[in-house]
CSV table of C-alpha atoms in Angstrom, one decimal:
chain,number,residue,atom,x,y,z
M,1,MET,CA,0.0,0.0,0.0
M,2,LEU,CA,1.5,3.4,-1.0
M,3,ASP,CA,1.7,6.3,1.4
M,4,GLN,CA,-0.3,9.0,-0.4
M,5,GLY,CA,1.1,11.7,1.8
M,6,ALA,CA,4.8,11.0,1.3
M,7,PRO,CA,6.5,13.1,-1.3
M,8,PRO,CA,8.2,11.3,-4.2
M,9,GLN,CA,11.9,10.6,-3.8
M,10,ASN,CA,12.7,11.8,-7.3
M,11,PRO,CA,9.9,14.0,-8.8
M,12,GLY,CA,11.7,14.0,-12.2
M,13,ARG,CA,11.7,10.2,-12.6
M,14,THR,CA,8.7,7.9,-12.6
M,15,ALA,CA,8.8,4.2,-11.7
M,16,ALA,CA,8.3,3.4,-15.4
M,17,SER,CA,11.5,5.3,-16.4
M,18,ALA,CA,13.7,3.9,-13.6
M,19,PRO,CA,16.6,1.9,-14.9
M,20,PRO,CA,16.4,-1.8,-14.6
M,21,GLY,CA,18.1,-3.5,-11.7
M,22,ILE,CA,21.3,-5.5,-12.1
M,23,GLY,CA,19.4,-8.8,-12.0
M,24,THR,CA,17.1,-7.7,-14.8
M,25,ARG,CA,20.0,-6.5,-16.9
M,26,LEU,CA,21.8,-9.8,-16.5
M,27,ILE,CA,18.9,-11.7,-18.0
M,28,ARG,CA,18.0,-9.3,-20.7
M,29,ARG,CA,17.6,-11.1,-24.0
M,30,LYS,CA,18.3,-9.9,-27.5
M,31,PRO,CA,15.3,-10.4,-29.8
M,32,VAL,CA,15.8,-13.0,-32.5
M,33,GLU,CA,14.5,-10.5,-35.1
M,34,ARG,CA,17.1,-8.0,-34.1
M,35,LEU,CA,19.9,-10.6,-34.2
M,36,VAL,CA,18.9,-11.5,-37.8
M,37,ALA,CA,18.4,-7.9,-38.9
M,38,GLU,CA,21.9,-7.0,-37.8
M,39,GLY,CA,23.4,-9.9,-39.7
M,40,GLY,CA,26.6,-8.9,-41.5
M,41,GLN,CA,26.7,-5.4,-40.3
M,42,GLY,CA,30.0,-4.3,-38.8
M,43,GLU,CA,31.9,-1.1,-38.0
M,44,GLY,CA,32.6,0.7,-41.3
M,45,GLY,CA,31.4,-2.1,-43.6
M,46,ALA,CA,29.6,-5.4,-43.9
M,47,LEU,CA,30.5,-9.1,-44.3
M,48,ARG,CA,29.8,-10.5,-47.8
M,49,ARG,CA,27.4,-13.4,-48.5
M,50,THR,CA,29.5,-15.6,-50.8
M,51,LEU,CA,29.4,-19.1,-49.3
M,52,GLY,CA,27.1,-22.0,-50.5
M,53,LEU,CA,26.4,-25.4,-49.1
M,54,TRP,CA,29.6,-27.0,-50.5
M,55,GLN,CA,31.8,-24.3,-49.0
M,56,LEU,CA,30.0,-24.4,-45.6
M,57,THR,CA,30.3,-28.2,-45.4
M,58,MET,CA,34.0,-27.9,-46.3
M,59,ILE,CA,34.5,-25.3,-43.5
M,60,SER,CA,33.0,-27.6,-40.9
M,61,ILE,CA,35.0,-30.6,-42.2
M,62,GLY,CA,38.1,-28.5,-42.4
M,63,ALA,CA,37.7,-27.3,-38.8
M,64,THR,CA,37.1,-30.8,-37.6
M,65,LEU,CA,38.7,-33.6,-39.6
M,66,GLY,CA,42.4,-34.1,-38.8
M,67,THR,CA,42.7,-32.8,-35.3
M,68,GLY,CA,41.9,-36.0,-33.4
M,69,ILE,CA,43.3,-38.5,-36.0
M,70,PHE,CA,46.5,-36.7,-36.9
M,71,VAL,CA,47.2,-35.1,-33.5
M,72,VAL,CA,45.4,-36.5,-30.5
M,73,LEU,CA,45.2,-40.3,-31.3
M,74,GLY,CA,48.6,-40.9,-29.8
M,75,GLU,CA,47.4,-39.5,-26.5
M,76,ALA,CA,44.1,-41.2,-26.4
M,77,VAL,CA,45.1,-44.8,-27.2
M,78,PRO,CA,47.1,-45.3,-23.9
M,79,LYS,CA,44.1,-44.2,-22.0
M,80,ALA,CA,41.6,-46.6,-23.5
M,81,GLY,CA,43.6,-49.3,-25.3
M,82,PRO,CA,41.9,-50.9,-28.3
M,83,ALA,CA,38.6,-49.6,-27.0
M,84,VAL,CA,39.7,-46.2,-28.3
M,85,THR,CA,37.3,-46.9,-31.3
M,86,LEU,CA,34.5,-47.0,-28.8
M,87,SER,CA,35.8,-43.7,-27.3
M,88,PHE,CA,35.4,-42.1,-30.8
M,89,VAL,CA,31.9,-43.4,-31.1
M,90,ILE,CA,30.9,-42.0,-27.6
M,91,ALA,CA,32.5,-38.7,-28.4
M,92,GLY,CA,30.8,-38.7,-31.8
M,93,LEU,CA,27.4,-39.5,-30.2
M,94,THR,CA,27.9,-36.6,-27.8
M,95,ALA,CA,28.6,-34.4,-30.7
M,96,LEU,CA,25.6,-35.7,-32.7
M,97,PHE,CA,23.1,-34.8,-30.0
M,98,SER,CA,24.6,-31.3,-29.9
M,99,ALA,CA,24.8,-31.1,-33.7
M,100,LEU,CA,21.1,-31.6,-33.9
M,101,SER,CA,20.5,-28.7,-31.6
M,102,TYR,CA,23.0,-26.6,-33.5
M,103,ALA,CA,21.4,-27.4,-36.8
M,104,GLU,CA,18.0,-26.2,-35.6
M,105,LEU,CA,19.3,-23.0,-34.1
M,106,ALA,CA,21.6,-22.3,-37.1
M,107,GLY,CA,18.6,-22.5,-39.4
M,108,THR,CA,16.5,-20.3,-37.2
M,109,ILE,CA,19.1,-17.7,-36.1
M,110,PRO,CA,21.6,-17.6,-39.0
M,111,VAL,CA,24.2,-15.2,-37.5
M,112,ALA,CA,27.9,-15.2,-36.9
M,113,GLY,CA,27.9,-15.6,-33.2
M,114,SER,CA,27.0,-19.3,-33.1
M,115,SER,CA,26.0,-20.6,-29.7
M,116,TYR,CA,26.8,-17.2,-28.1
M,117,SER,CA,24.0,-15.6,-30.2
M,118,TYR,CA,21.6,-18.5,-29.5
M,119,ALA,CA,22.1,-18.1,-25.8
M,120,TYR,CA,21.6,-14.3,-26.0
M,121,ALA,CA,18.2,-14.9,-27.6
M,122,THR,CA,17.1,-17.5,-25.2
M,123,MET,CA,18.8,-17.3,-21.8
M,124,GLY,CA,19.9,-13.7,-21.5
M,125,GLU,CA,23.1,-11.6,-21.6
M,126,LEU,CA,25.1,-13.1,-18.7
M,127,VAL,CA,24.6,-16.7,-20.0
M,128,ALA,CA,25.4,-15.5,-23.5
M,129,TRP,CA,28.6,-13.9,-22.2
M,130,ILE,CA,29.6,-17.1,-20.4
M,131,CYS,CA,28.9,-19.1,-23.6
M,132,GLY,CA,30.9,-16.6,-25.7
M,133,TRP,CA,33.8,-16.8,-23.3
M,134,CYS,CA,33.7,-20.6,-23.6
M,135,LEU,CA,33.8,-20.2,-27.3
M,136,VAL,CA,36.9,-18.1,-27.1
M,137,LEU,CA,38.5,-21.0,-25.2
M,138,GLU,CA,37.1,-23.5,-27.7
M,139,TYR,CA,38.2,-21.8,-30.9
M,140,GLY,CA,41.1,-19.7,-29.8
M,141,VAL,CA,42.9,-22.3,-27.7
M,142,SER,CA,42.2,-25.1,-30.1
M,143,VAL,CA,43.9,-23.1,-32.9
M,144,ALA,CA,47.0,-23.2,-30.7
M,145,ALA,CA,46.6,-26.8,-29.8
M,146,VAL,CA,46.3,-27.9,-33.4
M,147,ALA,CA,49.2,-25.7,-34.4
M,148,VAL,CA,51.4,-27.6,-32.0
M,149,GLY,CA,50.6,-30.9,-33.7
M,150,TRP,CA,51.4,-29.3,-37.1
M,151,GLY,CA,55.0,-28.8,-36.0
M,152,GLU,CA,55.3,-32.5,-35.2
M,153,TYR,CA,54.3,-33.5,-38.7
M,154,LEU,CA,56.4,-30.8,-40.3
M,155,ASN,CA,59.4,-32.4,-38.6
M,156,GLU,CA,58.4,-35.8,-39.9
M,157,LEU,CA,58.1,-34.4,-43.4
M,158,LEU,CA,61.5,-32.6,-43.2
M,159,ASP,CA,63.2,-35.7,-41.9
M,160,GLY,CA,61.8,-37.9,-44.7
M,161,THR,CA,62.6,-35.5,-47.5
M,162,ILE,CA,65.9,-33.7,-46.7
M,163,GLY,CA,67.0,-35.6,-43.6
M,164,VAL,CA,67.0,-32.7,-41.2
M,165,THR,CA,64.6,-31.6,-38.5
M,166,ILE,CA,63.9,-28.4,-36.6
M,167,PRO,CA,65.9,-28.4,-33.4
M,168,ALA,CA,63.8,-29.3,-30.3
M,169,ALA,CA,64.5,-25.9,-28.8
M,170,LEU,CA,62.6,-24.3,-31.7
M,171,SER,CA,59.9,-26.9,-32.3
M,172,ALA,CA,58.6,-27.6,-28.8
M,173,PRO,CA,57.1,-25.3,-26.1
M,174,PRO,CA,58.6,-25.0,-22.6
M,175,GLY,CA,57.7,-28.1,-20.6
M,176,ASP,CA,58.0,-30.3,-23.7
M,177,GLY,CA,61.8,-30.0,-24.0
M,178,GLY,CA,61.8,-26.8,-26.0
M,179,VAL,CA,62.0,-23.0,-25.7
M,180,PHE,CA,59.7,-21.8,-28.4
M,181,ASN,CA,57.5,-23.7,-30.9
M,182,LEU,CA,58.3,-21.8,-34.1
M,183,PRO,CA,56.4,-24.0,-36.6
M,184,ALA,CA,53.2,-23.6,-34.5
M,185,LEU,CA,53.6,-19.8,-34.8
M,186,ILE,CA,54.3,-20.0,-38.5
M,187,VAL,CA,51.1,-22.0,-39.4
M,188,VAL,CA,48.9,-19.6,-37.5
M,189,LEU,CA,50.5,-16.7,-39.4
M,190,LEU,CA,49.9,-18.5,-42.7
M,191,ALA,CA,46.2,-19.0,-41.9
M,192,MET,CA,46.0,-15.3,-40.9
M,193,ALA,CA,47.3,-14.4,-44.4
M,194,PHE,CA,44.5,-16.3,-46.1
M,195,LEU,CA,41.8,-14.9,-43.8
M,196,LEU,CA,42.9,-11.3,-44.5
M,197,GLY,CA,42.0,-11.9,-48.2
M,198,GLY,CA,38.3,-12.5,-47.4
M,199,ALA,CA,35.9,-15.4,-46.7
M,200,ARG,CA,35.5,-16.6,-50.3
M,201,GLU,CA,39.3,-16.8,-50.9
M,202,SER,CA,39.8,-18.6,-47.6
M,203,ALA,CA,37.0,-21.0,-48.4
M,204,ARG,CA,38.6,-21.9,-51.7
M,205,ALA,CA,42.0,-22.7,-50.1
M,206,ASN,CA,40.2,-24.7,-47.4
M,207,THR,CA,38.4,-26.8,-49.9
M,208,VAL,CA,41.6,-27.9,-51.6
M,209,MET,CA,43.1,-28.8,-48.2
M,210,VAL,CA,40.1,-30.8,-47.2
M,211,VAL,CA,40.2,-32.9,-50.3
M,212,VAL,CA,43.9,-33.6,-49.6
M,213,LYS,CA,43.3,-34.7,-46.0
M,214,ILE,CA,40.4,-37.0,-46.9
M,215,ALA,CA,42.6,-38.6,-49.6
M,216,ALA,CA,45.4,-39.0,-47.0
M,217,LEU,CA,43.2,-40.8,-44.5
M,218,VAL,CA,41.8,-43.2,-47.2
M,219,LEU,CA,45.4,-43.9,-48.2
M,220,PHE,CA,46.3,-44.6,-44.6
M,221,CYS,CA,43.5,-47.1,-44.3
M,222,ALA,CA,44.4,-48.9,-47.5
M,223,ILE,CA,48.0,-49.3,-46.5
M,224,GLY,CA,47.5,-49.7,-42.7
M,225,VAL,CA,45.1,-52.6,-43.1
M,226,GLN,CA,47.9,-54.7,-44.5
M,227,GLY,CA,49.5,-54.7,-41.1
M,228,PHE,CA,46.3,-55.4,-39.3
M,229,ARG,CA,46.6,-58.1,-36.6
M,230,SER,CA,43.4,-59.3,-34.8
M,231,GLY,CA,45.5,-60.1,-31.7
M,232,ASN,CA,45.9,-56.4,-31.1
M,233,TYR,CA,42.2,-56.4,-30.2
M,234,GLU,CA,42.5,-59.0,-27.4
M,235,ASN,CA,41.7,-57.5,-24.0
M,236,PHE,CA,39.6,-54.9,-25.8
M,237,MET,CA,39.0,-52.7,-22.7
M,238,PRO,CA,42.1,-53.1,-20.5
M,239,LEU,CA,41.6,-50.0,-18.6
M,240,GLY,CA,37.8,-50.4,-18.1
M,241,MET,CA,35.0,-48.0,-18.9
M,242,ALA,CA,36.8,-45.2,-17.0
M,243,GLY,CA,39.6,-45.4,-19.6
M,244,VAL,CA,37.1,-45.3,-22.4
M,245,SER,CA,35.4,-42.3,-20.9
M,246,ALA,CA,38.6,-40.5,-20.2
M,247,ALA,CA,39.8,-41.1,-23.8
M,248,GLY,CA,36.4,-40.0,-25.1
M,249,ALA,CA,36.6,-36.7,-23.2
M,250,THR,CA,40.0,-36.1,-24.8
M,251,LEU,CA,38.9,-37.2,-28.2
M,252,PHE,CA,35.9,-34.9,-28.1
M,253,PHE,CA,38.5,-32.3,-28.9
M,254,SER,CA,38.7,-33.9,-32.3
M,255,TYR,CA,35.0,-33.1,-33.0
M,256,ILE,CA,35.4,-29.4,-32.2
M,257,GLY,CA,34.7,-27.6,-35.5
M,258,PHE,CA,31.5,-29.3,-36.8
M,259,ASP,CA,29.8,-26.1,-35.6
M,260,ALA,CA,32.2,-23.9,-37.5
M,261,ALA,CA,29.6,-23.5,-40.3
M,262,SER,CA,27.3,-21.8,-37.8
M,263,THR,CA,29.9,-19.0,-37.4
M,264,ALA,CA,29.6,-18.3,-41.2
M,265,GLY,CA,25.9,-17.5,-40.9
M,266,GLU,CA,26.3,-13.9,-42.0
M,267,GLU,CA,28.4,-14.9,-45.0
M,268,ALA,CA,26.2,-17.7,-46.4
M,269,LYS,CA,24.1,-17.2,-49.5
M,270,ASP,CA,21.1,-19.1,-48.1
M,271,ALA,CA,22.0,-19.5,-44.4
M,272,GLN,CA,18.6,-20.9,-43.2
M,273,ARG,CA,18.6,-23.7,-45.8
M,274,ASP,CA,22.3,-24.5,-46.0
M,275,LEU,CA,23.6,-24.2,-42.4
M,276,PRO,CA,21.7,-27.2,-40.9
M,277,ARG,CA,22.6,-29.4,-43.9
M,278,ALA,CA,26.3,-28.5,-43.7
M,279,ILE,CA,26.5,-29.2,-39.9
M,280,MET,CA,24.9,-32.6,-40.2
M,281,LEU,CA,26.7,-33.7,-43.3
M,282,SER,CA,30.1,-32.8,-42.0
M,283,LEU,CA,29.6,-34.6,-38.7
M,284,VAL,CA,28.5,-37.8,-40.5
M,285,ILE,CA,31.6,-37.8,-42.8
M,286,VAL,CA,34.0,-37.0,-40.0
M,287,THR,CA,32.7,-39.6,-37.6
M,288,ALA,CA,32.8,-42.4,-40.2
M,289,LEU,CA,36.4,-41.5,-41.1
M,290,TYR,CA,37.5,-41.2,-37.4
M,291,VAL,CA,36.2,-44.6,-36.4
M,292,LEU,CA,37.6,-46.3,-39.5
M,293,VAL,CA,41.1,-44.8,-39.2
M,294,ALA,CA,41.2,-45.5,-35.4
M,295,ALA,CA,40.2,-49.2,-36.0
M,296,VAL,CA,43.0,-49.7,-38.6
M,297,ALA,CA,45.6,-47.9,-36.5
M,298,VAL,CA,45.0,-50.0,-33.4
M,299,GLY,CA,44.8,-53.2,-35.5
M,300,ALA,CA,48.2,-52.3,-37.1
M,301,LYS,CA,50.0,-51.4,-33.9
M,302,PRO,CA,49.7,-52.8,-30.4
M,303,TRP,CA,48.1,-50.2,-28.1
M,304,LYS,CA,50.9,-50.4,-25.6
M,305,ASN,CA,53.3,-49.3,-28.2
M,306,PHE,CA,51.5,-46.0,-28.8
M,307,THR,CA,53.3,-43.0,-27.4
M,308,ASP,CA,52.4,-39.4,-26.9
M,309,SER,CA,53.7,-38.6,-30.4
M,310,GLU,CA,51.5,-36.3,-32.3
M,311,ALA,CA,52.6,-38.0,-35.5
M,312,ALA,CA,51.3,-41.5,-34.8
M,313,LEU,CA,49.8,-42.2,-38.2
M,314,ALA,CA,53.0,-41.4,-40.1
M,315,GLN,CA,54.9,-43.8,-37.7
M,316,ILE,CA,52.4,-46.6,-38.3
M,317,MET,CA,52.7,-46.2,-42.1
M,318,ARG,CA,56.5,-46.4,-41.8
M,319,GLU,CA,56.3,-49.5,-39.6
M,320,VAL,CA,53.8,-51.4,-41.8
M,321,THR,CA,55.6,-50.8,-45.1
M,322,GLY,CA,59.2,-50.8,-43.8
M,323,GLN,CA,59.7,-47.7,-46.0
M,324,THR,CA,60.0,-44.1,-45.3
M,325,PHE,CA,58.2,-43.0,-48.4
M,326,TRP,CA,54.6,-43.6,-47.3
M,327,GLY,CA,55.2,-42.1,-43.9
M,328,THR,CA,56.7,-39.1,-45.5
M,329,LEU,CA,53.7,-38.8,-47.9
M,330,LEU,CA,51.3,-39.0,-45.0
M,331,ALA,CA,53.3,-36.4,-43.1
M,332,PHE,CA,53.0,-34.1,-46.2
M,333,CYS,CA,49.2,-34.6,-46.3
M,334,ALA,CA,49.0,-34.0,-42.6
M,335,VAL,CA,50.8,-30.8,-42.8
M,336,ILE,CA,48.2,-29.6,-45.3
M,337,ALA,CA,45.3,-31.1,-43.4
M,338,ILE,CA,46.2,-29.6,-40.0
M,339,ALA,CA,46.8,-26.2,-41.6
M,340,SER,CA,43.2,-26.3,-42.8
M,341,VAL,CA,42.0,-26.9,-39.3
M,342,VAL,CA,44.0,-23.9,-38.1
M,343,LEU,CA,42.5,-21.8,-41.0
M,344,THR,CA,38.9,-22.7,-40.4
M,345,VAL,CA,38.9,-22.6,-36.6
M,346,LEU,CA,40.7,-19.3,-36.6
M,347,TYR,CA,38.0,-18.1,-39.0
M,348,GLY,CA,35.3,-19.2,-36.5
M,349,GLN,CA,37.0,-17.4,-33.6
M,350,THR,CA,37.2,-14.1,-35.5
M,351,ARG,CA,33.5,-14.3,-36.4
M,352,ILE,CA,32.4,-15.0,-32.8
M,353,LEU,CA,34.3,-12.0,-31.5
M,354,PHE,CA,32.8,-10.0,-34.4
M,355,ALA,CA,29.3,-10.8,-33.1
M,356,MET,CA,30.3,-10.1,-29.5
M,357,SER,CA,31.8,-6.8,-30.5
M,358,ARG,CA,28.8,-5.7,-32.4
M,359,ASP,CA,26.8,-6.3,-29.2
M,360,GLY,CA,29.2,-4.1,-27.3
M,361,LEU,CA,30.5,-6.8,-25.0
M,362,VAL,CA,34.1,-6.7,-26.3
M,363,PRO,CA,35.9,-3.7,-27.9
M,364,LYS,CA,34.7,-2.2,-31.2
M,365,VAL,CA,37.9,-3.0,-33.0
M,366,PHE,CA,36.8,-6.7,-33.4
M,367,ALA,CA,33.7,-5.5,-35.4
M,368,LYS,CA,35.6,-3.3,-37.9
M,369,VAL,CA,35.2,-4.6,-41.5
M,370,HIS,CA,37.7,-3.7,-44.2
M,371,PRO,CA,35.6,-2.2,-47.1
M,372,LYS,CA,37.6,-3.9,-49.9
M,373,THR,CA,37.9,-7.5,-48.6
M,374,GLY,CA,34.8,-7.6,-46.4
M,375,ALA,CA,36.9,-9.2,-43.7
M,376,PRO,CA,37.4,-8.0,-40.1
M,377,ARG,CA,41.1,-7.4,-40.5
M,378,ALA,CA,42.0,-5.9,-37.1
M,379,ASN,CA,40.1,-8.7,-35.5
M,380,THR,CA,42.0,-11.3,-37.5
M,381,LEU,CA,45.4,-9.8,-36.7
M,382,ILE,CA,44.8,-9.6,-33.0
M,383,VAL,CA,43.4,-13.1,-32.7
M,384,SER,CA,46.1,-14.7,-34.9
M,385,LEU,CA,48.9,-13.1,-32.9
M,386,PHE,CA,47.4,-14.2,-29.6
M,387,CYS,CA,46.8,-17.8,-30.8
M,388,GLY,CA,50.3,-18.0,-32.4
M,389,VAL,CA,52.1,-17.0,-29.2
M,390,LEU,CA,49.9,-19.4,-27.2
M,391,ALA,CA,50.8,-22.2,-29.6
M,392,ALA,CA,54.4,-21.5,-29.3
M,393,ALA,CA,54.5,-21.5,-25.5
M,394,ILE,CA,51.9,-24.1,-24.2
M,395,PRO,CA,52.2,-28.0,-24.5
M,396,LEU,CA,49.5,-29.8,-26.6
M,397,GLY,CA,47.9,-32.0,-23.9
M,398,GLN,CA,47.1,-29.1,-21.6
M,399,LEU,CA,45.6,-27.1,-24.6
M,400,ALA,CA,43.5,-30.0,-25.8
M,401,ASP,CA,41.8,-30.7,-22.4
M,402,ALA,CA,41.2,-27.0,-21.7
M,403,THR,CA,39.6,-26.7,-25.2
M,404,SER,CA,37.4,-29.8,-24.6
M,405,ILE,CA,35.9,-28.5,-21.3
M,406,GLY,CA,35.1,-25.1,-22.9
M,407,THR,CA,33.4,-26.7,-25.9
M,408,LEU,CA,31.4,-29.2,-23.8
M,409,PHE,CA,30.1,-26.3,-21.7
M,410,ALA,CA,29.1,-24.3,-24.8
M,411,PHE,CA,27.4,-27.4,-26.3
M,412,ALA,CA,25.5,-28.0,-23.1
M,413,LEU,CA,24.0,-24.5,-23.3
M,414,VAL,CA,23.0,-25.0,-27.0
M,415,ASN,CA,21.0,-28.1,-26.0
M,416,VAL,CA,19.2,-26.0,-23.4
M,417,ALA,CA,18.7,-23.1,-25.8
M,418,VAL,CA,16.9,-25.1,-28.4
M,419,VAL,CA,14.3,-26.2,-25.9
M,420,VAL,CA,13.9,-22.7,-24.5
M,421,LEU,CA,13.3,-21.2,-28.0
M,422,ARG,CA,10.8,-23.9,-28.8
M,423,ARG,CA,8.8,-22.8,-25.7
M,424,THR,CA,9.2,-19.0,-26.1
M,425,LYS,CA,8.8,-18.9,-29.9
M,426,PRO,CA,7.0,-22.1,-31.0
M,427,ASP,CA,5.6,-20.6,-34.2
M,428,MET,CA,8.9,-19.3,-35.5
M,429,PRO,CA,9.8,-20.8,-38.9
M,430,ARG,CA,12.4,-23.5,-38.7
M,431,THR,CA,14.2,-25.1,-41.6
M,432,PHE,CA,15.3,-28.0,-39.4
M,433,ARG,CA,13.8,-29.4,-36.2
M,434,VAL,CA,15.5,-31.7,-33.6
M,435,PRO,CA,13.5,-34.9,-33.6
M,436,LEU,CA,12.0,-36.1,-30.3
M,437,SER,CA,12.6,-32.8,-28.6
M,438,PRO,CA,13.1,-32.3,-25.7
M,439,VAL,CA,14.4,-35.9,-25.2
M,440,LEU,CA,17.4,-35.6,-27.6
M,441,PRO,CA,18.5,-32.2,-26.4
M,442,ALA,CA,18.3,-33.5,-22.8
M,443,LEU,CA,20.5,-36.5,-23.8
M,444,GLY,CA,22.9,-34.0,-25.4
M,445,LEU,CA,23.1,-32.0,-22.2
M,446,ALA,CA,23.6,-35.2,-20.1
M,447,PHE,CA,26.4,-36.5,-22.4
M,448,CYS,CA,28.2,-33.1,-22.2
M,449,LEU,CA,28.0,-33.0,-18.4
M,450,TRP,CA,29.2,-36.6,-18.2
M,451,MET,CA,32.2,-36.0,-20.4
M,452,MET,CA,33.0,-32.8,-18.5
M,453,GLY,CA,33.1,-34.9,-15.4
M,454,SER,CA,35.7,-37.3,-17.0
M,455,LEU,CA,38.2,-34.5,-17.3
M,456,SER,CA,41.1,-34.0,-14.8
M,457,THR,CA,41.0,-31.8,-11.8
M,458,VAL,CA,43.7,-29.7,-13.3
M,459,THR,CA,41.5,-29.0,-16.3
M,460,TRP,CA,38.6,-28.0,-14.1
M,461,VAL,CA,40.9,-25.6,-12.1
M,462,VAL,CA,42.1,-24.0,-15.4
M,463,PHE,CA,38.5,-23.7,-16.5
M,464,GLY,CA,37.4,-22.1,-13.2
M,465,VAL,CA,40.2,-19.6,-13.5
M,466,TRP,CA,39.3,-18.9,-17.1
M,467,MET,CA,35.6,-18.3,-16.2
M,468,ALA,CA,36.5,-16.1,-13.3
M,469,ALA,CA,38.6,-13.9,-15.5
M,470,GLY,CA,35.8,-13.8,-18.0
M,471,LEU,CA,33.2,-12.6,-15.4
M,472,VAL,CA,35.6,-9.9,-14.2
M,473,PHE,CA,36.0,-8.7,-17.8
M,474,TYR,CA,32.2,-8.7,-18.3
M,475,PHE,CA,31.4,-6.7,-15.2
M,476,VAL,CA,34.2,-4.2,-15.8
M,477,TYR,CA,33.6,-3.8,-19.5
M,478,GLY,CA,30.7,-5.6,-21.2
M,479,TYR,CA,28.0,-5.0,-18.6
M,480,ARG,CA,28.3,-1.2,-19.0
M,481,ARG,CA,28.8,-1.1,-22.7
M,482,SER,CA,26.1,-3.6,-23.9
M,483,ARG,CA,24.2,-2.2,-26.7
M,484,LEU,CA,20.9,-3.5,-25.2
M,485,ALA,CA,21.2,-1.0,-22.3
M,486,PRO,CA,20.1,2.2,-24.2
M,487,SER,CA,16.9,0.6,-25.2
M,488,GLU,CA,16.0,0.0,-21.6
M,489,LYS,CA,16.5,3.5,-20.3
């Protein structure tokens, strides 16, 4: 009951014009219509719609295929033994549930921010920021992790062709016997050079590299199967289901990237039609190749003989044939294949920061678009240099696990977002719908949480520190500069 005799505290401001409280501001949502309307618009220019279904599918395959097989397989096999094939299936199933949710949201909200934008439209600004911060971990750090593995295969290639290798001091980070990983920095800078030319030019280069990497994996299977020994599959699960789960959590890193097509939403010719198709098609192709290659690799080499080498496939080719030629050829293909992962994942990172910058949550420089190329040049330069230095200084294993936990958290939020949007906007046109919703999104959420629980305590500590730093940045910078705030005054 109001006291009619009490004077108003502020005669010049009514209750209706009072600014929203902090709790209201943290859950403010960005309308889907506004997200779509702003698509492509940046500071001083706009992104160009030049990508079709083929290019979008190649972007997702390029960002995904190669990382787990060419780089992380050597680390995963000692954890699970021959059951590493099952670990790939579990990781792929986890990715599939989330991919279904991504496909629906990408067709409904075809923008560059990927799951960050989906969270902004459904769960509010704070959750969107947390998701975006996880995507920075997913994309930015995975660029560095993959670049580390590229250096391993470059050494294999150099050794097999000219008989020299880059000294350990310049080809490994501190903690792995080196001082500075120069090859990792070089491949990031090469990817940066392609991206500065624009999305269409980068997509063309990526398509060529994807074809090479698929051919390389098919070649490995054709040759590796000649050394297949059924006895290598005896005692299929020597470390139990815990080992399979731990390897699956690590191998989930190898599925990072199927969502890369969703970051191209503002550069696709027909985003609502092509994005869902590209996401699902790329995941099916990648999973089939992963399981096939892993099965051949374990059949050709006893699991106890696997080491932490990031060049495991080239070693197997050499051992099976007794010749250096095939291992050298595979190393050459891997150098190209992993470079395409760096290129496409770096692309995704720049587009996510582009969307966050347009919303005011990170500095404006990330949304500036070059008028001639239609590319966010300053954004690309900053991200590339950061990832390159990170790749040169941090060991692969720590990077891969940190990336996995950030990705799993973001995927978990996407599974929630698709259910929320179904309830808040049930009549919105959707070019793809998750079947059996909300059952499958719930399974996707459960799988993500389960795999997060399989990661080490150290990884959780790193993730906690990363999230704490992100929240500090948000409240110091993004909370006050959010472009949703003026509309609420």
